[in-house]
Amino acid sequence: MEAALVVVVVALALGFDYTNGFHDAANAIATSVSTRALTPRVALTMAAIMNFVGAMLGTAVAETIATSIVDLQDAAGHEALVVIVCALIGAITWNLITWWFGLPSSSTHSLIGGLVGAGLAASLGVYWSSVYEKVVLPMVISPLVGFLLAFLIMLGVLWLLRNKAPAKTQRRFRLAQTVSASAMALGHGLQDAQKTMGIIWLALITVGWADKDAGIPLWVKIAAATAISLGTYAGGWRIMRTLGRKIIEVDPARGFVAESVSATVLYFNAYVLHAPVSTTHTVTSAIMGVGATKRASAVRWGVAKNIGVAWVLTIPAAAAVAAIFYLVLNPILN
């Protein structure tokens, strides 16, 4: 039975990774597509490749997901696997709901919410201090930093280029966006694919199929990187429209700054803080930041408000779905 549950966990985790890819494809490429720096298909191909590369560049975020959210040590292997299955169901469900409504919510926080909800339903311990330090604080701080940095850097760019010919300047920034979009896609793979690696690794450790001290197996890394890349290539057109046009009409200069700032925040959190931050939150706030340099009314704050509501609801909503599935499935699977 445990072997079958491990297979289910791996399948669901890779399914989540795929939905993460098409849900978050817009994070890396929406601004580049909306400014016509890249065609949609070229942008998706580039994002898929860079997602794969980014996924192979580190494991710190995966280790945080596997060891710092829910305490599965005291649970029997079978029960721990049921918790992981229900966590994934909760995360996938919320991803699909927000994708359907075109809301760029966080796949990261839906997965963490699923783990917390299923863990609480199973009466397991939750590492609340770690959740606070590595999830809640980055969830609040990263968008604020993204907004402020993007706003200030954009003001600096506008001042430096105040006497330059606008048409030529925008053409150069359109070319530069190919670099910034690639950096953003690399950061997305670095952050988001690692969460799936962490879940699969957690399941393997739970049943003794992997050594915690030996690190994440190579096949897990490749599988997670491939799933998120395929999902990214499938595209996320509903959310792309929200990020690329509904928040603000983005020009090439603002698109370049938003992508560059977002990528920097993602790298810092992955390599320095080992924190699983939301690429969605980061890039959305950066787009708002560069948009606010036009004028406050240039940002469509009504759309921003709807996105903010989805952000706030993500962890508790995914947790509730995961907890309900645990209460339903646990008696059946035991």
mmCIF file of C-alpha atoms in Angstrom:
data_model
loop_
_atom_site.group_PDB
_atom_site.id
_atom_site.type_symbol
_atom_site.label_atom_id
_atom_site.label_comp_id
_atom_site.label_asym_id
_atom_site.label_seq_id
_atom_site.Cartn_x
_atom_site.Cartn_y
_atom_site.Cartn_z
ATOM 1 C CA MET A 1 0.000 0.000 0.000
ATOM 2 C CA GLU A 2 2.827 2.396 0.862
ATOM 3 C CA ALA A 3 4.466 1.796 -2.519
ATOM 4 C CA ALA A 4 1.206 2.645 -4.279
ATOM 5 C CA LEU A 5 0.847 5.835 -2.233
ATOM 6 C CA VAL A 6 4.388 6.888 -3.108
ATOM 7 C CA VAL A 7 3.528 6.484 -6.792
ATOM 8 C CA VAL A 8 0.389 8.584 -6.241
ATOM 9 C CA VAL A 9 2.437 11.270 -4.466
ATOM 10 C CA VAL A 10 4.966 11.410 -7.301
ATOM 11 C CA ALA A 11 2.194 11.604 -9.920
ATOM 12 C CA LEU A 12 0.290 14.316 -8.035
ATOM 13 C CA ALA A 13 3.478 16.261 -7.317
ATOM 14 C CA LEU A 14 4.439 16.286 -10.983
ATOM 15 C CA GLY A 15 0.835 17.207 -11.839
ATOM 16 C CA PHE A 16 1.072 20.109 -9.408
ATOM 17 C CA ASP A 17 4.387 21.075 -10.984
ATOM 18 C CA TYR A 18 2.743 21.085 -14.417
ATOM 19 C CA THR A 19 -0.148 23.278 -13.218
ATOM 20 C CA ASN A 20 2.436 25.514 -11.546
ATOM 21 C CA GLY A 21 4.131 25.900 -14.917
ATOM 22 C CA PHE A 22 1.067 26.936 -16.911
ATOM 23 C CA HIS A 23 -0.336 28.923 -13.971
ATOM 24 C CA ASP A 24 2.883 30.899 -13.568
ATOM 25 C CA ALA A 25 4.108 31.064 -17.171
ATOM 26 C CA ALA A 26 2.875 34.637 -17.220
ATOM 27 C CA ASN A 27 5.278 35.580 -14.423
ATOM 28 C CA ALA A 28 8.264 35.421 -16.730
ATOM 29 C CA ILE A 29 6.872 36.497 -20.068
ATOM 30 C CA ALA A 30 3.686 38.570 -19.740
ATOM 31 C CA THR A 31 5.458 41.916 -19.882
ATOM 32 C CA SER A 32 7.732 40.841 -22.763
ATOM 33 C CA VAL A 33 4.750 39.611 -24.783
ATOM 34 C CA SER A 34 2.637 42.684 -24.019
ATOM 35 C CA THR A 35 5.443 45.019 -25.164
ATOM 36 C CA ARG A 36 6.018 42.826 -28.260
ATOM 37 C CA ALA A 37 9.629 42.254 -27.254
ATOM 38 C CA LEU A 38 8.923 38.558 -27.825
ATOM 39 C CA THR A 39 6.202 36.673 -29.662
ATOM 40 C CA PRO A 40 4.083 34.458 -27.382
ATOM 41 C CA ARG A 41 5.463 31.161 -28.728
ATOM 42 C CA VAL A 42 9.099 32.302 -28.645
ATOM 43 C CA ALA A 43 8.570 33.649 -25.137
ATOM 44 C CA LEU A 44 7.031 30.380 -23.939
ATOM 45 C CA THR A 45 9.837 28.330 -25.473
ATOM 46 C CA MET A 46 12.465 30.522 -23.836
ATOM 47 C CA ALA A 47 10.647 30.399 -20.489
ATOM 48 C CA ALA A 48 10.334 26.601 -20.630
ATOM 49 C CA ILE A 49 14.065 26.174 -21.298
ATOM 50 C CA MET A 50 15.104 28.627 -18.582
ATOM 51 C CA ASN A 51 12.657 27.051 -16.125
ATOM 52 C CA PHE A 52 14.389 23.709 -16.662
ATOM 53 C CA VAL A 53 17.865 25.209 -16.221
ATOM 54 C CA GLY A 54 16.820 27.148 -13.113
ATOM 55 C CA ALA A 55 15.321 24.033 -11.536
ATOM 56 C CA MET A 56 18.716 22.316 -11.687
ATOM 57 C CA LEU A 57 20.678 25.126 -10.016
ATOM 58 C CA GLY A 58 19.905 24.534 -6.338
ATOM 59 C CA THR A 59 18.055 22.586 -3.657
ATOM 60 C CA ALA A 60 17.855 24.920 -0.654
ATOM 61 C CA VAL A 61 14.199 25.807 -1.224
ATOM 62 C CA ALA A 62 13.331 22.118 -1.710
ATOM 63 C CA GLU A 63 14.967 21.288 1.613
ATOM 64 C CA THR A 64 12.899 23.982 3.320
ATOM 65 C CA ILE A 65 9.663 22.498 1.942
ATOM 66 C CA ALA A 66 10.676 18.961 2.917
ATOM 67 C CA THR A 67 11.942 19.643 6.430
ATOM 68 C CA SER A 68 10.608 22.971 7.745
ATOM 69 C CA ILE A 69 6.818 23.057 7.286
ATOM 70 C CA VAL A 70 5.153 19.965 8.831
ATOM 71 C CA ASP A 71 6.657 17.456 11.262
ATOM 72 C CA LEU A 72 6.029 14.020 9.774
ATOM 73 C CA GLN A 73 8.586 12.181 11.916
ATOM 74 C CA ASP A 74 6.051 10.971 14.474
ATOM 75 C CA ALA A 75 3.554 9.851 11.826
ATOM 76 C CA ALA A 76 3.493 6.330 10.440
ATOM 77 C CA GLY A 77 4.770 6.146 6.871
ATOM 78 C CA HIS A 78 1.285 5.398 5.561
ATOM 79 C CA GLU A 79 -0.325 8.320 7.406
ATOM 80 C CA ALA A 80 2.436 10.706 6.345
ATOM 81 C CA LEU A 81 1.889 9.805 2.703
ATOM 82 C CA VAL A 82 -1.854 10.428 3.020
ATOM 83 C CA VAL A 83 -1.050 13.878 4.442
ATOM 84 C CA ILE A 84 1.209 14.636 1.469
ATOM 85 C CA VAL A 85 -1.403 13.406 -1.029
ATOM 86 C CA CYS A 86 -4.080 15.639 0.500
ATOM 87 C CA ALA A 87 -1.696 18.603 0.612
ATOM 88 C CA LEU A 88 -1.089 18.234 -3.107
ATOM 89 C CA ILE A 89 -4.808 17.927 -3.863
ATOM 90 C CA GLY A 90 -5.456 21.134 -1.928
ATOM 91 C CA ALA A 91 -2.696 22.968 -3.783
ATOM 92 C CA ILE A 92 -3.769 21.755 -7.236
ATOM 93 C CA THR A 93 -7.417 22.621 -6.541
ATOM 94 C CA TRP A 94 -6.595 26.205 -5.591
ATOM 95 C CA ASN A 95 -4.231 26.564 -8.560
ATOM 96 C CA LEU A 96 -7.011 25.530 -10.944
ATOM 97 C CA ILE A 97 -9.608 27.802 -9.314
ATOM 98 C CA THR A 98 -7.395 30.896 -9.524
ATOM 99 C CA TRP A 99 -6.243 29.974 -13.050
ATOM 100 C CA TRP A 100 -9.883 29.726 -14.161
ATOM 101 C CA PHE A 101 -10.614 33.227 -12.879
ATOM 102 C CA GLY A 102 -7.338 34.604 -14.270
ATOM 103 C CA LEU A 103 -5.950 35.548 -10.859
ATOM 104 C CA PRO A 104 -2.162 35.350 -10.433
ATOM 105 C CA SER A 105 -2.140 33.679 -7.015
ATOM 106 C CA SER A 106 0.841 31.881 -5.519
ATOM 107 C CA SER A 107 1.430 28.200 -6.286
ATOM 108 C CA THR A 108 4.072 28.304 -3.563
ATOM 109 C CA HIS A 109 1.635 29.349 -0.886
ATOM 110 C CA SER A 110 -1.048 26.973 -2.102
ATOM 111 C CA LEU A 111 1.379 24.076 -1.581
ATOM 112 C CA ILE A 112 2.457 25.322 1.833
ATOM 113 C CA GLY A 113 -1.183 25.891 2.802
ATOM 114 C CA GLY A 114 -2.000 22.357 1.679
ATOM 115 C CA LEU A 115 0.787 20.922 3.838
ATOM 116 C CA VAL A 116 -0.298 22.922 6.881
ATOM 117 C CA GLY A 117 -4.006 22.087 6.455
ATOM 118 C CA ALA A 118 -3.474 18.352 5.968
ATOM 119 C CA GLY A 119 -0.941 18.290 8.795
ATOM 120 C CA LEU A 120 -3.329 19.976 11.218
ATOM 121 C CA ALA A 121 -6.180 17.655 10.202
ATOM 122 C CA ALA A 122 -3.877 14.729 10.973
ATOM 123 C CA SER A 123 -2.961 16.270 14.367
ATOM 124 C CA LEU A 124 0.690 16.569 13.357
ATOM 125 C CA GLY A 125 3.051 19.289 14.444
ATOM 126 C CA VAL A 126 3.583 22.356 12.290
ATOM 127 C CA TYR A 127 6.870 24.263 12.478
ATOM 128 C CA TRP A 128 5.138 27.563 13.080
ATOM 129 C CA SER A 129 8.329 29.555 13.703
ATOM 130 C CA SER A 130 9.760 28.320 10.409
ATOM 131 C CA VAL A 131 6.478 29.021 8.588
ATOM 132 C CA TYR A 132 6.536 32.537 10.014
ATOM 133 C CA GLU A 133 10.194 33.213 9.208
ATOM 134 C CA LYS A 134 10.454 31.495 5.812
ATOM 135 C CA VAL A 135 6.909 31.875 4.462
ATOM 136 C CA VAL A 136 4.869 34.632 6.119
ATOM 137 C CA LEU A 137 7.615 37.259 6.405
ATOM 138 C CA PRO A 138 8.893 36.767 2.820
ATOM 139 C CA MET A 139 5.260 36.722 1.631
ATOM 140 C CA VAL A 140 4.808 40.220 3.058
ATOM 141 C CA ILE A 141 8.274 41.666 2.540
ATOM 142 C CA SER A 142 9.112 40.418 -0.976
ATOM 143 C CA PRO A 143 6.178 42.190 -2.721
ATOM 144 C CA LEU A 144 6.903 45.391 -0.781
ATOM 145 C CA VAL A 145 10.567 45.236 -1.738
ATOM 146 C CA GLY A 146 9.617 44.429 -5.327
ATOM 147 C CA PHE A 147 7.240 47.396 -5.505
ATOM 148 C CA LEU A 148 9.629 49.871 -3.872
ATOM 149 C CA LEU A 149 12.741 48.786 -5.786
ATOM 150 C CA ALA A 150 10.906 48.804 -9.109
ATOM 151 C CA PHE A 151 9.442 52.238 -8.364
ATOM 152 C CA LEU A 152 12.790 53.779 -7.363
ATOM 153 C CA ILE A 153 14.837 52.171 -10.135
ATOM 154 C CA MET A 154 12.247 53.200 -12.724
ATOM 155 C CA LEU A 155 12.417 56.783 -11.476
ATOM 156 C CA GLY A 156 16.201 56.639 -11.829
ATOM 157 C CA VAL A 157 15.940 55.254 -15.365
ATOM 158 C CA LEU A 158 13.458 57.959 -16.365
ATOM 159 C CA TRP A 159 15.783 60.659 -15.006
ATOM 160 C CA LEU A 160 18.875 59.240 -16.730
ATOM 161 C CA LEU A 161 17.095 58.961 -20.066
ATOM 162 C CA ARG A 162 15.080 62.181 -19.820
ATOM 163 C CA ASN A 163 16.858 63.749 -22.807
ATOM 164 C CA LYS A 164 17.034 60.626 -24.993
ATOM 165 C CA ALA A 165 14.865 59.975 -28.026
ATOM 166 C CA PRO A 166 11.895 57.931 -26.729
ATOM 167 C CA ALA A 167 11.477 55.707 -29.810
ATOM 168 C CA LYS A 168 15.136 54.607 -29.941
ATOM 169 C CA THR A 169 15.246 54.119 -26.164
ATOM 170 C CA GLN A 170 12.176 51.905 -26.147
ATOM 171 C CA ARG A 171 13.595 49.797 -28.981
ATOM 172 C CA ARG A 172 16.729 49.164 -26.939
ATOM 173 C CA PHE A 173 14.729 48.223 -23.875
ATOM 174 C CA ARG A 174 12.638 45.884 -26.020
ATOM 175 C CA LEU A 175 15.851 44.043 -26.925
ATOM 176 C CA ALA A 176 17.015 44.116 -23.303
ATOM 177 C CA GLN A 177 13.770 42.456 -22.256
ATOM 178 C CA THR A 178 14.907 39.201 -23.824
ATOM 179 C CA VAL A 179 17.621 39.115 -21.152
ATOM 180 C CA SER A 180 15.437 40.224 -18.252
ATOM 181 C CA ALA A 181 12.649 37.790 -19.194
ATOM 182 C CA SER A 182 15.199 34.966 -19.358
ATOM 183 C CA ALA A 183 16.511 35.921 -15.916
ATOM 184 C CA MET A 184 12.972 35.956 -14.575
ATOM 185 C CA ALA A 185 12.230 32.515 -16.045
ATOM 186 C CA LEU A 186 15.447 31.160 -14.546
ATOM 187 C CA GLY A 187 14.408 32.492 -11.131
ATOM 188 C CA HIS A 188 10.965 30.949 -11.527
ATOM 189 C CA GLY A 189 12.482 27.526 -12.172
ATOM 190 C CA LEU A 190 14.918 27.997 -9.313
ATOM 191 C CA GLN A 191 12.100 28.749 -6.894
ATOM 192 C CA ASP A 192 9.024 26.850 -8.031
ATOM 193 C CA ALA A 193 10.355 23.548 -9.377
ATOM 194 C CA GLN A 194 12.231 23.033 -6.126
ATOM 195 C CA LYS A 195 8.965 22.897 -4.192
ATOM 196 C CA THR A 196 7.920 19.821 -6.130
ATOM 197 C CA MET A 197 11.350 18.285 -5.581
ATOM 198 C CA GLY A 198 10.899 18.874 -1.862
ATOM 199 C CA ILE A 199 7.509 17.146 -1.777
ATOM 200 C CA ILE A 200 8.702 14.058 -3.668
ATOM 201 C CA TRP A 201 11.851 13.882 -1.550
ATOM 202 C CA LEU A 202 9.736 14.165 1.602
ATOM 203 C CA ALA A 203 7.629 11.188 0.489
ATOM 204 C CA LEU A 204 10.725 9.112 -0.317
ATOM 205 C CA ILE A 205 12.312 9.915 3.061
ATOM 206 C CA THR A 206 9.063 9.046 4.847
ATOM 207 C CA VAL A 207 9.109 5.442 3.571
ATOM 208 C CA GLY A 208 12.873 5.058 3.756
ATOM 209 C CA TRP A 209 13.460 5.141 -0.007
ATOM 210 C CA ALA A 210 15.851 8.088 0.227
ATOM 211 C CA ASP A 211 18.575 9.176 2.623
ATOM 212 C CA LYS A 212 18.010 12.622 4.080
ATOM 213 C CA ASP A 213 21.766 13.205 4.299
ATOM 214 C CA ALA A 214 22.408 12.165 0.691
ATOM 215 C CA GLY A 215 20.337 14.995 -0.775
ATOM 216 C CA ILE A 216 17.701 14.981 -3.483
ATOM 217 C CA PRO A 217 18.081 12.183 -6.081
ATOM 218 C CA LEU A 218 18.950 13.306 -9.601
ATOM 219 C CA TRP A 219 15.852 11.685 -11.128
ATOM 220 C CA VAL A 220 13.646 13.777 -8.836
ATOM 221 C CA LYS A 221 15.361 16.974 -9.995
ATOM 222 C CA ILE A 222 15.024 16.074 -13.668
ATOM 223 C CA ALA A 223 11.378 14.990 -13.316
ATOM 224 C CA ALA A 224 10.389 18.202 -11.509
ATOM 225 C CA ALA A 225 12.316 20.392 -13.955
ATOM 226 C CA THR A 226 10.702 18.656 -16.924
ATOM 227 C CA ALA A 227 7.157 18.905 -15.537
ATOM 228 C CA ILE A 228 7.344 22.633 -14.821
ATOM 229 C CA SER A 229 8.933 23.272 -18.232
ATOM 230 C CA LEU A 230 6.177 21.400 -20.053
ATOM 231 C CA GLY A 231 3.550 23.271 -18.052
ATOM 232 C CA THR A 232 5.204 26.578 -18.863
ATOM 233 C CA TYR A 233 5.233 25.766 -22.573
ATOM 234 C CA ALA A 234 1.514 24.961 -22.393
ATOM 235 C CA GLY A 235 1.053 28.589 -21.394
ATOM 236 C CA GLY A 236 -1.191 30.482 -19.024
ATOM 237 C CA TRP A 237 -3.025 32.916 -21.270
ATOM 238 C CA ARG A 238 -5.726 33.977 -18.804
ATOM 239 C CA ILE A 239 -3.186 35.110 -16.214
ATOM 240 C CA MET A 240 -0.885 36.529 -18.883
ATOM 241 C CA ARG A 241 -3.610 38.994 -19.866
ATOM 242 C CA THR A 242 -4.006 40.071 -16.230
ATOM 243 C CA LEU A 243 -0.302 40.689 -15.655
ATOM 244 C CA GLY A 244 0.487 42.065 -19.113
ATOM 245 C CA ARG A 245 -2.411 44.448 -19.630
ATOM 246 C CA LYS A 246 -5.056 44.538 -16.922
ATOM 247 C CA ILE A 247 -2.817 45.921 -14.157
ATOM 248 C CA ILE A 248 -1.131 48.499 -16.373
ATOM 249 C CA GLU A 249 -0.167 48.956 -20.026
ATOM 250 C CA VAL A 250 3.551 48.136 -19.785
ATOM 251 C CA ASP A 251 6.136 49.737 -22.088
ATOM 252 C CA PRO A 252 9.520 48.058 -22.771
ATOM 253 C CA ALA A 253 11.474 50.160 -20.256
ATOM 254 C CA ARG A 254 9.039 49.412 -17.444
ATOM 255 C CA GLY A 255 8.868 45.757 -18.462
ATOM 256 C CA PHE A 256 12.656 45.462 -18.310
ATOM 257 C CA VAL A 257 12.862 47.049 -14.864
ATOM 258 C CA ALA A 258 9.991 44.959 -13.456
ATOM 259 C CA GLU A 259 11.521 41.700 -14.707
ATOM 260 C CA SER A 260 15.031 42.592 -13.532
ATOM 261 C CA VAL A 261 13.893 43.545 -10.047
ATOM 262 C CA SER A 262 11.743 40.426 -9.748
ATOM 263 C CA ALA A 263 14.590 38.132 -10.793
ATOM 264 C CA THR A 264 16.926 39.745 -8.255
ATOM 265 C CA VAL A 265 14.438 39.240 -5.411
ATOM 266 C CA LEU A 266 13.937 35.586 -6.403
ATOM 267 C CA TYR A 267 17.665 34.847 -6.506
ATOM 268 C CA PHE A 268 18.272 36.531 -3.155
ATOM 269 C CA ASN A 269 15.543 34.523 -1.446
ATOM 270 C CA ALA A 270 16.651 31.221 -3.000
ATOM 271 C CA TYR A 271 20.392 31.501 -2.401
ATOM 272 C CA VAL A 272 20.643 33.710 0.679
ATOM 273 C CA LEU A 273 17.464 33.194 2.721
ATOM 274 C CA HIS A 274 16.500 29.721 1.396
ATOM 275 C CA ALA A 275 12.941 31.023 1.474
ATOM 276 C CA PRO A 276 10.187 29.718 -0.862
ATOM 277 C CA VAL A 277 8.795 33.049 -2.047
ATOM 278 C CA SER A 278 6.092 33.584 -4.618
ATOM 279 C CA THR A 279 7.255 34.551 -8.087
ATOM 280 C CA THR A 280 3.698 35.719 -8.740
ATOM 281 C CA HIS A 281 3.627 38.133 -5.809
ATOM 282 C CA THR A 282 7.070 39.463 -6.637
ATOM 283 C CA VAL A 283 6.547 40.218 -10.322
ATOM 284 C CA THR A 284 3.017 41.561 -9.832
ATOM 285 C CA SER A 285 4.185 44.041 -7.204
ATOM 286 C CA ALA A 286 7.130 45.057 -9.414
ATOM 287 C CA ILE A 287 4.745 45.745 -12.319
ATOM 288 C CA MET A 288 2.659 47.904 -9.992
ATOM 289 C CA GLY A 289 5.835 49.699 -8.869
ATOM 290 C CA VAL A 290 6.965 50.652 -12.365
ATOM 291 C CA GLY A 291 3.393 51.551 -13.269
ATOM 292 C CA ALA A 292 3.088 53.952 -10.360
ATOM 293 C CA THR A 293 5.923 56.054 -11.814
ATOM 294 C CA LYS A 294 3.545 57.196 -14.551
ATOM 295 C CA ARG A 295 0.937 58.329 -12.081
ATOM 296 C CA ALA A 296 -1.015 56.596 -9.325
ATOM 297 C CA SER A 297 -4.088 56.276 -11.521
ATOM 298 C CA ALA A 298 -2.084 54.434 -14.209
ATOM 299 C CA VAL A 299 -2.269 51.281 -12.107
ATOM 300 C CA ARG A 300 -5.685 49.651 -12.183
ATOM 301 C CA TRP A 301 -6.020 49.328 -8.423
ATOM 302 C CA GLY A 302 -9.359 47.517 -8.676
ATOM 303 C CA VAL A 303 -7.636 44.617 -10.435
ATOM 304 C CA ALA A 304 -4.790 44.862 -7.934
ATOM 305 C CA LYS A 305 -7.306 44.600 -5.109
ATOM 306 C CA ASN A 306 -8.782 41.387 -6.550
ATOM 307 C CA ILE A 307 -5.288 39.937 -6.846
ATOM 308 C CA GLY A 308 -4.552 40.943 -3.249
ATOM 309 C CA VAL A 309 -7.674 39.133 -2.045
ATOM 310 C CA ALA A 310 -6.500 35.981 -3.840
ATOM 311 C CA TRP A 311 -3.100 36.318 -2.155
ATOM 312 C CA VAL A 312 -4.630 36.557 1.307
ATOM 313 C CA LEU A 313 -6.978 33.632 0.699
ATOM 314 C CA THR A 314 -4.433 31.270 -0.852
ATOM 315 C CA ILE A 315 -2.891 29.662 2.242
ATOM 316 C CA PRO A 316 -6.132 29.262 4.255
ATOM 317 C CA ALA A 317 -8.141 28.162 1.190
ATOM 318 C CA ALA A 318 -5.607 25.518 0.141
ATOM 319 C CA ALA A 319 -5.300 24.448 3.786
ATOM 320 C CA ALA A 320 -9.076 24.032 4.101
ATOM 321 C CA VAL A 321 -9.317 21.958 0.905
ATOM 322 C CA ALA A 322 -6.411 19.750 2.010
ATOM 323 C CA ALA A 323 -7.900 19.270 5.482
ATOM 324 C CA ILE A 324 -11.295 18.279 4.040
ATOM 325 C CA PHE A 325 -9.688 15.766 1.691
ATOM 326 C CA TYR A 326 -7.693 14.312 4.581
ATOM 327 C CA LEU A 327 -10.830 13.824 6.687
ATOM 328 C CA VAL A 328 -12.529 12.131 3.715
ATOM 329 C CA LEU A 329 -9.657 10.017 2.405
ATOM 330 C CA ASN A 330 -7.897 8.985 5.594
ATOM 331 C CA PRO A 331 -10.619 6.507 6.713
ATOM 332 C CA ILE A 332 -10.755 5.062 3.189
ATOM 333 C CA LEU A 333 -6.998 4.664 2.735
ATOM 334 C CA ASN A 334 -6.351 3.271 6.220
#
